[in-house]
Structures are given as C-alpha cells and as structure tokens.
Amino acid sequence: DTEVTQTPKHLVMGMTNKKSLKCEQHMGHRAMYWYKQKAKKPPELMFVYSYEKLSINESVPSRFSPECPNSSLLNLHLHALQPEDSALYLCASSQDRAAEAFFGQGTRLTVV
Amino acid sequence: GESVGLHLPTLSVQEGDNSIINCAYSNSASDYFIWYKQESGKGPQFIIDIRSNMDKRQGQRVTVLLNKTVKHLSLQIAATQPGDSAVYFCAENQAGTALIFGKGTTLSVSS
C-alpha cells in the first residue's frame, strides 16, 4: 500500500465554520506534511510532523491547527478562515524527512 | 529565502520527441532532489529522485541529471507521449528538513 488518503476531496465552508481535513497513510512512514497549493503555483510547505511531533511550522496563521493523533493519521483543523485560504491542501508522508514523499490527492477547499 | 526554480514555465513538444525540463537551485546544502509530475486535479506524483553524491540517474524513459557545480537539475523524458502532459516540479530537500518545490513547468504534448 503506497497510498496517502485524504478526506474530504472537496470542502466548502463559511468564514465562521470549523472544519477538519484528514490524512491517513499505512506505509509506516514517520514523517507527515501539510502543503497548500494555489492555482498554477507550486505546493508551499505548511507543517512537518516527525515521529508524531511537530517539527516545522512555516509561520502558518493560527486559524490552521495541525494535529497528529498517531503515526498513521494527520489532521488539519480549520477555524475562521478567509476567502484567500481557498486552495488545494495536500498531505504527504515519507519514511523520514530525507526520503521521497508520497502525496495524497488533496482536499479542494473553498472558503465563502 | 533560497528556493528551487525552473527556467521555463511552459514547454510544448510533439509526440515522440525527447523533452528536457530544467531547474536551478541556489542552496548548496541541498542533498536530495526529486522530480514530481502533477496532473490536473491530482496530487504530485513521484517520478525520479537523485542524491547529491550522484550526477545521473535513469528510470523508465526518464533521466535526471544533476550538476552541482552550477546548481542545475534537469529531467529528460524520452519519446514523450500525450500522457506525459502535466506540470512538472523539481523539489529539493534541504539537509533532511522537508521538500521545497520550484515553480513548475507545464509540458504540453501534441500528437
């Protein structure tokens, strides 16, 4: 199984809503990542978890809150988002931080 | 900060041609590089990788070349097919931190 599964595939939320994005992998990878991708732009790193601990936060606003409940799961909690936060949110995992990363299909988020 | 970038935003080729996509990086501390392919509405898909102790690596129809002297990376696709049409990103790993992506090149293959 070389798959990273993200749910939901699409999400529309209002600026006062609270929602969560979910990511799951069963490859035994110990590093997991959240990236944000705007249209026609490269993925931008948001957060890195290594051995279930947050190791990198790329100065992401506090309205994005990551959580790693166990080694297979990664969540991104969303609260009070802005329309400019609309993007494709990608989850990835790798054996460790120096190995190739496998990406999920992403969650297409629209903030209205 | 320093980041990886691509020379051309778009590349158009005919089916059967060889394609070369280029990337320049600026961080000499980067020691691992990956090429990803991203089709519309999908996540990036791993194509091939190379570590800094190598200058060439070959896969099926793809070759990655690394020139550390000029900090340049290229992806060569042999006998390009319409199914190769996508956006290609190079990404660098800066000393085991996380992958940082370059700007991307859109490859269009016409038959």
mmCIF file of C-alpha atoms in Angstrom:
data_model
loop_
_atom_site.group_PDB
_atom_site.id
_atom_site.type_symbol
_atom_site.label_atom_id
_atom_site.label_comp_id
_atom_site.label_asym_id
_atom_site.label_seq_id
_atom_site.Cartn_x
_atom_site.Cartn_y
_atom_site.Cartn_z
ATOM 1 C CA ASP A 1 0.000 0.000 0.000
ATOM 2 C CA THR A 2 1.701 3.169 -1.224
ATOM 3 C CA GLU A 3 -1.269 5.426 -0.767
ATOM 4 C CA VAL A 4 -1.938 8.574 1.158
ATOM 5 C CA THR A 5 -5.666 9.079 1.595
ATOM 6 C CA GLN A 6 -7.175 12.499 2.160
ATOM 7 C CA THR A 7 -10.758 13.304 3.097
ATOM 8 C CA PRO A 8 -12.858 15.069 2.102
ATOM 9 C CA LYS A 9 -11.956 15.586 -1.560
ATOM 10 C CA HIS A 10 -13.895 18.836 -1.689
ATOM 11 C CA LEU A 11 -14.974 21.193 1.097
ATOM 12 C CA VAL A 12 -16.908 24.443 1.046
ATOM 13 C CA MET A 13 -17.012 26.335 4.314
ATOM 14 C CA GLY A 14 -18.095 29.701 5.601
ATOM 15 C CA MET A 15 -15.743 32.062 7.374
ATOM 16 C CA THR A 16 -17.290 31.274 10.756
ATOM 17 C CA ASN A 17 -17.223 27.498 10.356
ATOM 18 C CA LYS A 18 -14.929 24.966 11.979
ATOM 19 C CA LYS A 19 -13.900 22.003 9.858
ATOM 20 C CA SER A 20 -11.133 19.429 9.727
ATOM 21 C CA LEU A 21 -9.122 17.863 6.932
ATOM 22 C CA LYS A 22 -7.956 14.304 7.422
ATOM 23 C CA CYS A 23 -4.998 12.360 6.084
ATOM 24 C CA GLU A 24 -4.096 8.718 6.551
ATOM 25 C CA GLN A 25 -1.191 6.513 5.494
ATOM 26 C CA HIS A 26 -0.357 2.891 6.294
ATOM 27 C CA MET A 27 3.164 2.754 4.915
ATOM 28 C CA GLY A 28 4.798 3.045 8.333
ATOM 29 C CA HIS A 29 6.127 6.472 7.433
ATOM 30 C CA ARG A 30 7.317 8.560 10.364
ATOM 31 C CA ALA A 31 7.205 11.979 8.697
ATOM 32 C CA MET A 32 3.983 13.640 7.567
ATOM 33 C CA TYR A 33 3.399 17.003 5.939
ATOM 34 C CA TRP A 34 0.752 19.569 5.063
ATOM 35 C CA TYR A 35 1.209 21.674 1.950
ATOM 36 C CA LYS A 36 -1.000 24.394 0.498
ATOM 37 C CA GLN A 37 -1.227 24.866 -3.263
ATOM 38 C CA LYS A 38 -2.847 27.796 -5.039
ATOM 39 C CA ALA A 39 -3.794 27.575 -8.707
ATOM 40 C CA LYS A 40 -0.804 27.456 -11.071
ATOM 41 C CA LYS A 41 1.642 27.650 -8.140
ATOM 42 C CA PRO A 42 3.927 25.077 -6.532
ATOM 43 C CA PRO A 43 2.960 23.429 -3.229
ATOM 44 C CA GLU A 44 4.011 25.511 -0.233
ATOM 45 C CA LEU A 45 5.089 23.788 2.951
ATOM 46 C CA MET A 46 2.910 24.481 5.988
ATOM 47 C CA PHE A 47 3.729 21.907 8.673
ATOM 48 C CA VAL A 48 6.011 18.938 9.221
ATOM 49 C CA TYR A 49 5.473 16.191 11.773
ATOM 50 C CA SER A 50 8.287 13.830 12.580
ATOM 51 C CA TYR A 51 7.637 10.873 14.875
ATOM 52 C CA GLU A 52 4.260 12.418 15.735
ATOM 53 C CA LYS A 53 5.807 15.669 16.945
ATOM 54 C CA LEU A 54 5.508 18.996 15.176
ATOM 55 C CA SER A 55 8.968 19.828 13.898
ATOM 56 C CA ILE A 56 8.337 22.613 11.388
ATOM 57 C CA ASN A 57 5.678 25.330 11.304
ATOM 58 C CA GLU A 58 6.279 27.626 8.366
ATOM 59 C CA SER A 59 4.764 30.683 10.085
ATOM 60 C CA VAL A 60 1.255 29.496 9.339
ATOM 61 C CA PRO A 61 -1.604 31.577 10.825
ATOM 62 C CA SER A 62 -3.206 30.128 13.948
ATOM 63 C CA ARG A 63 -6.517 29.615 12.146
ATOM 64 C CA PHE A 64 -4.802 26.467 10.807
ATOM 65 C CA SER A 65 -4.134 23.961 13.579
ATOM 66 C CA PRO A 66 -2.423 20.641 12.822
ATOM 67 C CA GLU A 67 -2.776 17.503 14.880
ATOM 68 C CA CYS A 68 -1.099 14.105 14.675
ATOM 69 C CA PRO A 69 -3.186 11.648 16.766
ATOM 70 C CA ASN A 70 -0.957 8.682 15.869
ATOM 71 C CA SER A 71 1.702 7.631 13.393
ATOM 72 C CA SER A 72 -0.843 6.962 10.626
ATOM 73 C CA LEU A 73 -3.080 9.991 10.915
ATOM 74 C CA LEU A 74 -2.667 13.701 10.359
ATOM 75 C CA ASN A 75 -5.415 16.275 10.731
ATOM 76 C CA LEU A 76 -5.653 19.944 9.869
ATOM 77 C CA HIS A 77 -8.242 21.839 11.891
ATOM 78 C CA LEU A 78 -9.654 24.955 10.271
ATOM 79 C CA HIS A 79 -11.354 27.839 12.020
ATOM 80 C CA ALA A 80 -12.304 31.366 10.967
ATOM 81 C CA LEU A 81 -10.712 31.047 7.551
ATOM 82 C CA GLN A 82 -10.603 33.792 4.952
ATOM 83 C CA PRO A 83 -11.543 33.545 1.266
ATOM 84 C CA GLU A 84 -7.845 33.793 0.360
ATOM 85 C CA ASP A 85 -7.306 30.497 2.192
ATOM 86 C CA SER A 86 -9.157 28.753 -0.634
ATOM 87 C CA ALA A 87 -6.668 26.319 -2.166
ATOM 88 C CA LEU A 88 -5.758 22.671 -2.651
ATOM 89 C CA TYR A 89 -4.454 21.255 0.624
ATOM 90 C CA LEU A 90 -2.056 18.381 0.147
ATOM 91 C CA CYS A 91 -0.919 15.841 2.680
ATOM 92 C CA ALA A 92 2.262 13.852 2.183
ATOM 93 C CA SER A 93 4.274 11.268 4.055
ATOM 94 C CA SER A 94 7.795 9.881 3.870
ATOM 95 C CA GLN A 95 9.882 7.243 5.597
ATOM 96 C CA ASP A 96 11.818 10.041 7.218
ATOM 97 C CA ARG A 97 12.481 13.666 6.402
ATOM 98 C CA ALA A 98 15.286 12.796 3.982
ATOM 99 C CA ALA A 99 13.276 10.375 1.845
ATOM 100 C CA GLU A 100 10.844 10.694 -1.048
ATOM 101 C CA ALA A 101 7.431 11.995 -0.104
ATOM 102 C CA PHE A 102 4.187 10.411 -1.276
ATOM 103 C CA PHE A 103 1.290 12.774 -1.775
ATOM 104 C CA GLY A 104 -2.436 12.369 -1.401
ATOM 105 C CA GLN A 105 -4.897 13.677 -3.981
ATOM 106 C CA GLY A 106 -5.607 16.744 -1.886
ATOM 107 C CA THR A 107 -8.664 18.477 -0.469
ATOM 108 C CA ARG A 108 -10.031 21.280 -2.616
ATOM 109 C CA LEU A 109 -11.091 23.914 -0.063
ATOM 110 C CA THR A 110 -13.328 26.854 -0.885
ATOM 111 C CA VAL A 111 -13.979 29.495 1.767
ATOM 112 C CA VAL A 112 -17.086 31.597 1.161
ATOM 113 C CA GLY B 1 14.918 32.516 1.449
ATOM 114 C CA GLU B 2 16.618 30.263 -1.052
ATOM 115 C CA SER B 3 14.418 28.113 -3.212
ATOM 116 C CA VAL B 4 14.373 25.886 -6.246
ATOM 117 C CA GLY B 5 13.203 27.351 -9.521
ATOM 118 C CA LEU B 6 12.514 26.235 -13.088
ATOM 119 C CA HIS B 7 13.741 28.041 -16.155
ATOM 120 C CA LEU B 8 10.665 27.794 -18.381
ATOM 121 C CA PRO B 9 7.014 27.977 -17.331
ATOM 122 C CA THR B 10 5.828 26.067 -20.414
ATOM 123 C CA LEU B 11 7.228 23.538 -22.867
ATOM 124 C CA SER B 12 5.422 22.270 -25.966
ATOM 125 C CA VAL B 13 6.653 19.187 -27.829
ATOM 126 C CA GLN B 14 5.448 16.756 -30.437
ATOM 127 C CA GLU B 15 4.648 13.167 -29.554
ATOM 128 C CA GLY B 16 7.765 11.054 -29.872
ATOM 129 C CA ASP B 17 10.182 13.922 -29.238
ATOM 130 C CA ASN B 18 12.525 13.964 -26.276
ATOM 131 C CA SER B 19 11.692 16.585 -23.632
ATOM 132 C CA ILE B 20 14.118 18.360 -21.345
ATOM 133 C CA ILE B 21 12.845 20.267 -18.329
ATOM 134 C CA ASN B 22 15.316 22.348 -16.362
ATOM 135 C CA CYS B 23 15.579 23.522 -12.800
ATOM 136 C CA ALA B 24 18.079 25.714 -10.972
ATOM 137 C CA TYR B 25 18.643 25.571 -7.248
ATOM 138 C CA SER B 26 20.500 28.012 -5.065
ATOM 139 C CA ASN B 27 21.115 26.182 -1.792
ATOM 140 C CA SER B 28 24.408 24.317 -1.945
ATOM 141 C CA ALA B 29 23.408 22.478 1.244
ATOM 142 C CA SER B 30 20.571 20.661 -0.557
ATOM 143 C CA ASP B 31 21.451 16.998 -0.851
ATOM 144 C CA TYR B 32 18.364 15.322 -2.253
ATOM 145 C CA PHE B 33 16.262 16.230 -5.264
ATOM 146 C CA ILE B 34 13.013 14.863 -6.650
ATOM 147 C CA TRP B 35 11.035 15.403 -9.818
ATOM 148 C CA TYR B 36 7.256 15.277 -9.465
ATOM 149 C CA LYS B 37 4.519 15.192 -12.091
ATOM 150 C CA GLN B 38 1.169 16.773 -11.279
ATOM 151 C CA GLU B 39 -1.890 16.233 -13.436
ATOM 152 C CA SER B 40 -4.904 18.465 -13.180
ATOM 153 C CA GLY B 41 -6.906 17.876 -10.000
ATOM 154 C CA LYS B 42 -4.385 15.402 -8.578
ATOM 155 C CA GLY B 43 -1.571 15.402 -6.087
ATOM 156 C CA PRO B 44 2.089 15.399 -7.155
ATOM 157 C CA GLN B 45 3.327 12.004 -8.307
ATOM 158 C CA PHE B 46 6.929 10.907 -7.770
ATOM 159 C CA ILE B 47 8.891 10.413 -10.990
ATOM 160 C CA ILE B 48 12.546 10.071 -10.067
ATOM 161 C CA ASP B 49 14.992 11.232 -7.433
ATOM 162 C CA ILE B 50 18.720 11.804 -7.118
ATOM 163 C CA ARG B 51 21.072 12.390 -4.213
ATOM 164 C CA SER B 52 23.929 14.835 -4.281
ATOM 165 C CA ASN B 53 26.584 12.090 -4.432
ATOM 166 C CA MET B 54 25.369 11.205 -7.946
ATOM 167 C CA ASP B 55 25.238 13.178 -11.192
ATOM 168 C CA LYS B 56 22.911 10.990 -13.226
ATOM 169 C CA ARG B 57 20.092 8.555 -12.561
ATOM 170 C CA GLN B 58 17.918 6.722 -15.059
ATOM 171 C CA GLY B 59 14.430 5.332 -14.820
ATOM 172 C CA GLN B 60 11.976 4.066 -17.349
ATOM 173 C CA ARG B 61 12.002 6.705 -20.141
ATOM 174 C CA VAL B 62 13.255 9.338 -17.690
ATOM 175 C CA THR B 63 16.715 10.542 -16.733
ATOM 176 C CA VAL B 64 17.669 13.080 -14.110
ATOM 177 C CA LEU B 65 20.958 14.960 -14.361
ATOM 178 C CA LEU B 66 22.492 16.887 -11.502
ATOM 179 C CA ASN B 67 25.236 19.451 -11.997
ATOM 180 C CA LYS B 68 26.352 20.601 -8.575
ATOM 181 C CA THR B 69 28.936 22.999 -9.978
ATOM 182 C CA VAL B 70 26.252 25.236 -11.473
ATOM 183 C CA LYS B 71 23.443 24.048 -9.200
ATOM 184 C CA HIS B 72 21.344 22.745 -12.049
ATOM 185 C CA LEU B 73 18.931 19.836 -12.308
ATOM 186 C CA SER B 74 17.237 18.515 -15.425
ATOM 187 C CA LEU B 75 14.627 15.930 -16.278
ATOM 188 C CA GLN B 76 14.797 14.229 -19.650
ATOM 189 C CA ILE B 77 11.778 12.343 -20.944
ATOM 190 C CA ALA B 78 12.409 10.064 -23.899
ATOM 191 C CA ALA B 79 9.776 9.520 -26.597
ATOM 192 C CA THR B 80 7.311 11.892 -24.978
ATOM 193 C CA GLN B 81 3.691 10.743 -25.045
ATOM 194 C CA PRO B 82 0.408 12.657 -24.691
ATOM 195 C CA GLY B 83 0.011 11.071 -21.261
ATOM 196 C CA ASP B 84 3.145 12.923 -20.181
ATOM 197 C CA SER B 85 1.278 16.232 -20.421
ATOM 198 C CA ALA B 86 1.251 17.704 -16.911
ATOM 199 C CA VAL B 87 3.006 20.199 -14.673
ATOM 200 C CA TYR B 88 6.486 19.102 -13.613
ATOM 201 C CA PHE B 89 8.057 20.312 -10.386
ATOM 202 C CA CYS B 90 11.526 19.841 -9.078
ATOM 203 C CA ALA B 91 11.847 19.776 -5.318
ATOM 204 C CA GLU B 92 14.867 19.930 -3.066
ATOM 205 C CA ASN B 93 15.350 18.605 0.396
ATOM 206 C CA GLN B 94 17.463 20.941 2.432
ATOM 207 C CA ALA B 95 19.501 18.735 4.742
ATOM 208 C CA GLY B 96 16.676 16.429 5.814
ATOM 209 C CA THR B 97 14.141 19.107 6.685
ATOM 210 C CA ALA B 98 11.321 18.945 4.128
ATOM 211 C CA LEU B 99 10.772 19.194 0.405
ATOM 212 C CA ILE B 100 10.698 22.685 -1.060
ATOM 213 C CA PHE B 101 9.187 22.971 -4.522
ATOM 214 C CA GLY B 102 10.284 25.008 -7.509
ATOM 215 C CA LYS B 103 7.936 26.977 -9.748
ATOM 216 C CA GLY B 104 6.919 24.242 -12.187
ATOM 217 C CA THR B 105 6.930 23.706 -15.945
ATOM 218 C CA THR B 106 3.776 22.860 -17.871
ATOM 219 C CA LEU B 107 4.548 20.231 -20.504
ATOM 220 C CA SER B 108 2.132 20.006 -23.429
ATOM 221 C CA VAL B 109 2.467 17.094 -25.836
ATOM 222 C CA SER B 110 0.660 17.229 -29.142
ATOM 223 C CA SER B 111 0.060 14.208 -31.340
#
